[in-house]
Amino acid sequence: DAKTTQPNSMESNEEEPVHLPCNHSTISGTDYIHWYRQLPSQGPEYVIHGLTSNVNNRMASLAIAEDRKSSTLILHRATLRDAAVYYCILRGLSAGGTSYGKLTFGQGTILTVHP
Amino acid sequence: NAGVTQTPKFQVLKTGQSMTLQCAQDMNHEYMSWYRQDPGMGLRLIHYSVGAGITDQGEVPNGYNVSRSTTEDFPLRLLSAAPSQTSVYFCASRKPQGGADTQYFGPGTRLTVL
């Protein structure tokens, strides 16, 4: 699986935008970029995903670099509830073997939101 | 929809005991997985299933068994619990859509083995 690199931690103030970066220089042409987050004492939850174009949903926006070697998750107005570990994950099309669809979770970025 | 449910939420076992962690989903997802998460670490895949009657090993399968008799249920069995199996266990399900699919996770089972 192609690897991703994220900062260990980031901090933000409430109601300010947050830009969470992710580097994935070995991404293949068919890899989707997924973001999940894990709130304290909860299971991971899906945030957003994209392939080539920028994506928006009710939770966040995903900005993908033109060469696809990096991406940025954007939380437009951070709230205290957004404090979590954010994981950037690459998902390929392979459906067999160990890459069947498992999500390879790295360390992620711990986001702290200050009131 | 209840999504992915897991029982129990907490469990304490003694070394050598066996138990089954239950997982169910009501979204008719073909794929289901079990992960474990140790403190300060990411999730590691234990076992997975791509459909009823089909299971396979993930990264850390030793000490665990699974079966998939129905689409909805995917229980994880600890054969003889060891302290190294103290962890939080997450079950997940998804509908295969190539690389664009979304995994749904349960709330987790916190297991302590003494």
mmCIF file with all atom_site columns, N, CA, C and O in Angstrom, chain B residues 5-36:
data_model
loop_
_atom_site.group_PDB
_atom_site.id
_atom_site.type_symbol
_atom_site.label_atom_id
_atom_site.label_alt_id
_atom_site.label_comp_id
_atom_site.label_asym_id
_atom_site.label_entity_id
_atom_site.label_seq_id
_atom_site.pdbx_PDB_ins_code
_atom_site.Cartn_x
_atom_site.Cartn_y
_atom_site.Cartn_z
_atom_site.occupancy
_atom_site.B_iso_or_equiv
_atom_site.pdbx_formal_charge
_atom_site.auth_seq_id
_atom_site.auth_comp_id
_atom_site.auth_asym_id
_atom_site.auth_atom_id
_atom_site.pdbx_PDB_model_num
ATOM 1   N N  . THR B 1 5  ? -23.152 -2.609  14.933 1.00 0.00 ? 5  THR B N  1
ATOM 2   C CA . THR B 1 5  ? -23.262 -2.726  16.384 1.00 0.00 ? 5  THR B CA 1
ATOM 3   C C  . THR B 1 5  ? -22.303 -3.788  16.890 1.00 0.00 ? 5  THR B C  1
ATOM 4   O O  . THR B 1 5  ? -22.043 -4.785  16.206 1.00 0.00 ? 5  THR B O  1
ATOM 5   N N  . GLN B 1 6  ? -21.787 -3.554  18.092 1.00 0.00 ? 6  GLN B N  1
ATOM 6   C CA . GLN B 1 6  ? -20.845 -4.483  18.706 1.00 0.00 ? 6  GLN B CA 1
ATOM 7   C C  . GLN B 1 6  ? -21.254 -4.727  20.156 1.00 0.00 ? 6  GLN B C  1
ATOM 8   O O  . GLN B 1 6  ? -21.653 -3.811  20.854 1.00 0.00 ? 6  GLN B O  1
ATOM 9   N N  . THR B 1 7  ? -21.123 -5.970  20.575 1.00 0.00 ? 7  THR B N  1
ATOM 10  C CA . THR B 1 7  ? -21.336 -6.311  21.985 1.00 0.00 ? 7  THR B CA 1
ATOM 11  C C  . THR B 1 7  ? -20.294 -7.320  22.417 1.00 0.00 ? 7  THR B C  1
ATOM 12  O O  . THR B 1 7  ? -19.835 -8.141  21.600 1.00 0.00 ? 7  THR B O  1
ATOM 13  N N  . PRO B 1 8  ? -19.846 -7.275  23.675 1.00 0.00 ? 8  PRO B N  1
ATOM 14  C CA . PRO B 1 8  ? -20.170 -6.237  24.662 1.00 0.00 ? 8  PRO B CA 1
ATOM 15  C C  . PRO B 1 8  ? -19.352 -4.981  24.428 1.00 0.00 ? 8  PRO B C  1
ATOM 16  O O  . PRO B 1 8  ? -18.474 -4.959  23.568 1.00 0.00 ? 8  PRO B O  1
ATOM 17  N N  . LYS B 1 9  ? -19.593 -3.935  25.186 1.00 0.00 ? 9  LYS B N  1
ATOM 18  C CA . LYS B 1 9  ? -18.787 -2.718  25.094 1.00 0.00 ? 9  LYS B CA 1
ATOM 19  C C  . LYS B 1 9  ? -17.502 -2.854  25.904 1.00 0.00 ? 9  LYS B C  1
ATOM 20  O O  . LYS B 1 9  ? -16.471 -2.300  25.548 1.00 0.00 ? 9  LYS B O  1
ATOM 21  N N  . PHE B 1 10 ? -17.579 -3.565  26.998 1.00 0.00 ? 10 PHE B N  1
ATOM 22  C CA . PHE B 1 10 ? -16.422 -3.796  27.860 1.00 0.00 ? 10 PHE B CA 1
ATOM 23  C C  . PHE B 1 10 ? -16.390 -5.270  28.265 1.00 0.00 ? 10 PHE B C  1
ATOM 24  O O  . PHE B 1 10 ? -17.439 -5.888  28.423 1.00 0.00 ? 10 PHE B O  1
ATOM 25  N N  . GLN B 1 11 ? -15.188 -5.813  28.421 1.00 0.00 ? 11 GLN B N  1
ATOM 26  C CA . GLN B 1 11 ? -15.054 -7.191  28.852 1.00 0.00 ? 11 GLN B CA 1
ATOM 27  C C  . GLN B 1 11 ? -13.717 -7.361  29.539 1.00 0.00 ? 11 GLN B C  1
ATOM 28  O O  . GLN B 1 11 ? -12.700 -6.862  29.049 1.00 0.00 ? 11 GLN B O  1
ATOM 29  N N  . VAL B 1 12 ? -13.724 -8.076  30.660 1.00 0.00 ? 12 VAL B N  1
ATOM 30  C CA . VAL B 1 12 ? -12.496 -8.448  31.356 1.00 0.00 ? 12 VAL B CA 1
ATOM 31  C C  . VAL B 1 12 ? -12.428 -9.964  31.379 1.00 0.00 ? 12 VAL B C  1
ATOM 32  O O  . VAL B 1 12 ? -13.387 -10.627 31.772 1.00 0.00 ? 12 VAL B O  1
ATOM 33  N N  . LEU B 1 13 ? -11.304 -10.500 30.933 1.00 0.00 ? 13 LEU B N  1
ATOM 34  C CA . LEU B 1 13 ? -11.090 -11.940 30.900 1.00 0.00 ? 13 LEU B CA 1
ATOM 35  C C  . LEU B 1 13 ? -9.846  -12.302 31.695 1.00 0.00 ? 13 LEU B C  1
ATOM 36  O O  . LEU B 1 13 ? -8.948  -11.466 31.858 1.00 0.00 ? 13 LEU B O  1
ATOM 37  N N  . LYS B 1 14 ? -9.800  -13.548 32.110 1.00 0.00 ? 14 LYS B N  1
ATOM 38  C CA . LYS B 1 14 ? -8.576  -14.075 32.699 1.00 0.00 ? 14 LYS B CA 1
ATOM 39  C C  . LYS B 1 14 ? -7.816  -14.820 31.609 1.00 0.00 ? 14 LYS B C  1
ATOM 40  O O  . LYS B 1 14 ? -8.410  -15.354 30.665 1.00 0.00 ? 14 LYS B O  1
ATOM 41  N N  . THR B 1 15 ? -6.518  -14.860 31.765 1.00 0.00 ? 15 THR B N  1
ATOM 42  C CA . THR B 1 15 ? -5.688  -15.571 30.800 1.00 0.00 ? 15 THR B CA 1
ATOM 43  C C  . THR B 1 15 ? -6.195  -16.995 30.625 1.00 0.00 ? 15 THR B C  1
ATOM 44  O O  . THR B 1 15 ? -6.456  -17.697 31.605 1.00 0.00 ? 15 THR B O  1
ATOM 45  N N  . GLY B 1 16 ? -6.342  -17.394 29.368 1.00 0.00 ? 16 GLY B N  1
ATOM 46  C CA . GLY B 1 16 ? -6.779  -18.743 29.066 1.00 0.00 ? 16 GLY B CA 1
ATOM 47  C C  . GLY B 1 16 ? -8.266  -18.883 28.785 1.00 0.00 ? 16 GLY B C  1
ATOM 48  O O  . GLY B 1 16 ? -8.703  -19.883 28.208 1.00 0.00 ? 16 GLY B O  1
ATOM 49  N N  . GLN B 1 17 ? -9.043  -17.886 29.179 1.00 0.00 ? 17 GLN B N  1
ATOM 50  C CA . GLN B 1 17 ? -10.478 -17.947 28.916 1.00 0.00 ? 17 GLN B CA 1
ATOM 51  C C  . GLN B 1 17 ? -10.754 -17.682 27.435 1.00 0.00 ? 17 GLN B C  1
ATOM 52  O O  . GLN B 1 17 ? -9.950  -17.058 26.736 1.00 0.00 ? 17 GLN B O  1
ATOM 53  N N  . SER B 1 18 ? -11.889 -18.156 26.993 1.00 0.00 ? 18 SER B N  1
ATOM 54  C CA . SER B 1 18 ? -12.306 -17.889 25.620 1.00 0.00 ? 18 SER B CA 1
ATOM 55  C C  . SER B 1 18 ? -13.570 -17.042 25.628 1.00 0.00 ? 18 SER B C  1
ATOM 56  O O  . SER B 1 18 ? -14.298 -17.019 26.620 1.00 0.00 ? 18 SER B O  1
ATOM 57  N N  . MET B 1 19 ? -13.783 -16.321 24.550 1.00 0.00 ? 19 MET B N  1
ATOM 58  C CA . MET B 1 19 ? -15.018 -15.547 24.433 1.00 0.00 ? 19 MET B CA 1
ATOM 59  C C  . MET B 1 19 ? -15.225 -15.148 22.977 1.00 0.00 ? 19 MET B C  1
ATOM 60  O O  . MET B 1 19 ? -14.320 -15.272 22.141 1.00 0.00 ? 19 MET B O  1
ATOM 61  N N  . THR B 1 20 ? -16.439 -14.685 22.700 1.00 0.00 ? 20 THR B N  1
ATOM 62  C CA . THR B 1 20 ? -16.795 -14.229 21.364 1.00 0.00 ? 20 THR B CA 1
ATOM 63  C C  . THR B 1 20 ? -17.237 -12.788 21.403 1.00 0.00 ? 20 THR B C  1
ATOM 64  O O  . THR B 1 20 ? -18.108 -12.425 22.213 1.00 0.00 ? 20 THR B O  1
ATOM 65  N N  . LEU B 1 21 ? -16.625 -11.971 20.562 1.00 0.00 ? 21 LEU B N  1
ATOM 66  C CA . LEU B 1 21 ? -17.063 -10.591 20.379 1.00 0.00 ? 21 LEU B CA 1
ATOM 67  C C  . LEU B 1 21 ? -18.059 -10.583 19.222 1.00 0.00 ? 21 LEU B C  1
ATOM 68  O O  . LEU B 1 21 ? -17.778 -11.121 18.142 1.00 0.00 ? 21 LEU B O  1
ATOM 69  N N  . GLN B 1 22 ? -19.205 -9.967  19.475 1.00 0.00 ? 22 GLN B N  1
ATOM 70  C CA . GLN B 1 22 ? -20.253 -9.977  18.471 1.00 0.00 ? 22 GLN B CA 1
ATOM 71  C C  . GLN B 1 22 ? -20.215 -8.713  17.626 1.00 0.00 ? 22 GLN B C  1
ATOM 72  O O  . GLN B 1 22 ? -19.911 -7.622  18.121 1.00 0.00 ? 22 GLN B O  1
ATOM 73  N N  . CYS B 1 23 ? -20.538 -8.861  16.343 1.00 0.00 ? 23 CYS B N  1
ATOM 74  C CA . CYS B 1 23 ? -20.621 -7.729  15.427 1.00 0.00 ? 23 CYS B CA 1
ATOM 75  C C  . CYS B 1 23 ? -21.776 -7.992  14.469 1.00 0.00 ? 23 CYS B C  1
ATOM 76  O O  . CYS B 1 23 ? -21.880 -9.088  13.914 1.00 0.00 ? 23 CYS B O  1
ATOM 77  N N  . ALA B 1 24 ? -22.609 -6.975  14.274 1.00 0.00 ? 24 ALA B N  1
ATOM 78  C CA . ALA B 1 24 ? -23.716 -7.092  13.338 1.00 0.00 ? 24 ALA B CA 1
ATOM 79  C C  . ALA B 1 24 ? -23.884 -5.780  12.585 1.00 0.00 ? 24 ALA B C  1
ATOM 80  O O  . ALA B 1 24 ? -23.618 -4.705  13.126 1.00 0.00 ? 24 ALA B O  1
ATOM 81  N N  . GLN B 1 25 ? -24.304 -5.901  11.319 1.00 0.00 ? 25 GLN B N  1
ATOM 82  C CA . GLN B 1 25 ? -24.604 -4.694  10.536 1.00 0.00 ? 25 GLN B CA 1
ATOM 83  C C  . GLN B 1 25 ? -25.906 -4.925  9.769  1.00 0.00 ? 25 GLN B C  1
ATOM 84  O O  . GLN B 1 25 ? -26.217 -6.034  9.346  1.00 0.00 ? 25 GLN B O  1
ATOM 85  N N  . ASP B 1 26 ? -26.659 -3.841  9.618  1.00 0.00 ? 26 ASP B N  1
ATOM 86  C CA . ASP B 1 26 ? -27.961 -3.932  8.962  1.00 0.00 ? 26 ASP B CA 1
ATOM 87  C C  . ASP B 1 26 ? -27.994 -3.146  7.655  1.00 0.00 ? 26 ASP B C  1
ATOM 88  O O  . ASP B 1 26 ? -29.058 -2.693  7.221  1.00 0.00 ? 26 ASP B O  1
ATOM 89  N N  . MET B 1 27 ? -26.840 -2.994  7.030  1.00 0.00 ? 27 MET B N  1
ATOM 90  C CA . MET B 1 27 ? -26.756 -2.229  5.791  1.00 0.00 ? 27 MET B CA 1
ATOM 91  C C  . MET B 1 27 ? -26.573 -3.132  4.571  1.00 0.00 ? 27 MET B C  1
ATOM 92  O O  . MET B 1 27 ? -26.327 -2.646  3.471  1.00 0.00 ? 27 MET B O  1
ATOM 93  N N  . ASN B 1 28 ? -26.645 -4.441  4.795  1.00 0.00 ? 28 ASN B N  1
ATOM 94  C CA . ASN B 1 28 ? -26.496 -5.416  3.711  1.00 0.00 ? 28 ASN B CA 1
ATOM 95  C C  . ASN B 1 28 ? -25.125 -5.306  3.026  1.00 0.00 ? 28 ASN B C  1
ATOM 96  O O  . ASN B 1 28 ? -25.006 -5.508  1.816  1.00 0.00 ? 28 ASN B O  1
ATOM 97  N N  . HIS B 1 29 ? -24.103 -4.977  3.820  1.00 0.00 ? 29 HIS B N  1
ATOM 98  C CA . HIS B 1 29 ? -22.753 -4.858  3.270  1.00 0.00 ? 29 HIS B CA 1
ATOM 99  C C  . HIS B 1 29 ? -22.115 -6.225  3.116  1.00 0.00 ? 29 HIS B C  1
ATOM 100 O O  . HIS B 1 29 ? -22.184 -7.060  4.011  1.00 0.00 ? 29 HIS B O  1
ATOM 101 N N  . GLU B 1 30 ? -21.465 -6.420  2.001  1.00 0.00 ? 30 GLU B N  1
ATOM 102 C CA . GLU B 1 30 ? -20.810 -7.700  1.761  1.00 0.00 ? 30 GLU B CA 1
ATOM 103 C C  . GLU B 1 30 ? -19.529 -7.850  2.584  1.00 0.00 ? 30 GLU B C  1
ATOM 104 O O  . GLU B 1 30 ? -19.212 -8.932  3.047  1.00 0.00 ? 30 GLU B O  1
ATOM 105 N N  . TYR B 1 31 ? -18.769 -6.776  2.679  1.00 0.00 ? 31 TYR B N  1
ATOM 106 C CA . TYR B 1 31 ? -17.460 -6.865  3.309  1.00 0.00 ? 31 TYR B CA 1
ATOM 107 C C  . TYR B 1 31 ? -17.548 -6.481  4.781  1.00 0.00 ? 31 TYR B C  1
ATOM 108 O O  . TYR B 1 31 ? -18.140 -5.474  5.145  1.00 0.00 ? 31 TYR B O  1
ATOM 109 N N  . MET B 1 32 ? -16.917 -7.306  5.615  1.00 0.00 ? 32 MET B N  1
ATOM 110 C CA . MET B 1 32 ? -16.810 -6.988  7.041  1.00 0.00 ? 32 MET B CA 1
ATOM 111 C C  . MET B 1 32 ? -15.400 -7.297  7.521  1.00 0.00 ? 32 MET B C  1
ATOM 112 O O  . MET B 1 32 ? -14.721 -8.165  6.960  1.00 0.00 ? 32 MET B O  1
ATOM 113 N N  . SER B 1 33 ? -14.974 -6.558  8.544  1.00 0.00 ? 33 SER B N  1
ATOM 114 C CA . SER B 1 33 ? -13.592 -6.686  9.028  1.00 0.00 ? 33 SER B CA 1
ATOM 115 C C  . SER B 1 33 ? -13.552 -6.541  10.540 1.00 0.00 ? 33 SER B C  1
ATOM 116 O O  . SER B 1 33 ? -14.440 -5.918  11.131 1.00 0.00 ? 33 SER B O  1
ATOM 117 N N  . TRP B 1 34 ? -12.503 -7.092  11.112 1.00 0.00 ? 34 TRP B N  1
ATOM 118 C CA . TRP B 1 34 ? -12.186 -6.863  12.509 1.00 0.00 ? 34 TRP B CA 1
ATOM 119 C C  . TRP B 1 34 ? -10.804 -6.222  12.604 1.00 0.00 ? 34 TRP B C  1
ATOM 120 O O  . TRP B 1 34 ? -9.848  -6.696  11.985 1.00 0.00 ? 34 TRP B O  1
ATOM 121 N N  . TYR B 1 35 ? -10.732 -5.154  13.393 1.00 0.00 ? 35 TYR B N  1
ATOM 122 C CA . TYR B 1 35 ? -9.471  -4.469  13.657 1.00 0.00 ? 35 TYR B CA 1
ATOM 123 C C  . TYR B 1 35 ? -9.233  -4.444  15.162 1.00 0.00 ? 35 TYR B C  1
ATOM 124 O O  . TYR B 1 35 ? -10.171 -4.498  15.946 1.00 0.00 ? 35 TYR B O  1
ATOM 125 N N  . ARG B 1 36 ? -7.990  -4.314  15.546 1.00 0.00 ? 36 ARG B N  1
ATOM 126 C CA . ARG B 1 36 ? -7.659  -4.024  16.934 1.00 0.00 ? 36 ARG B CA 1
ATOM 127 C C  . ARG B 1 36 ? -6.834  -2.746  16.981 1.00 0.00 ? 36 ARG B C  1
ATOM 128 O O  . ARG B 1 36 ? -6.087  -2.435  16.035 1.00 0.00 ? 36 ARG B O  1
#
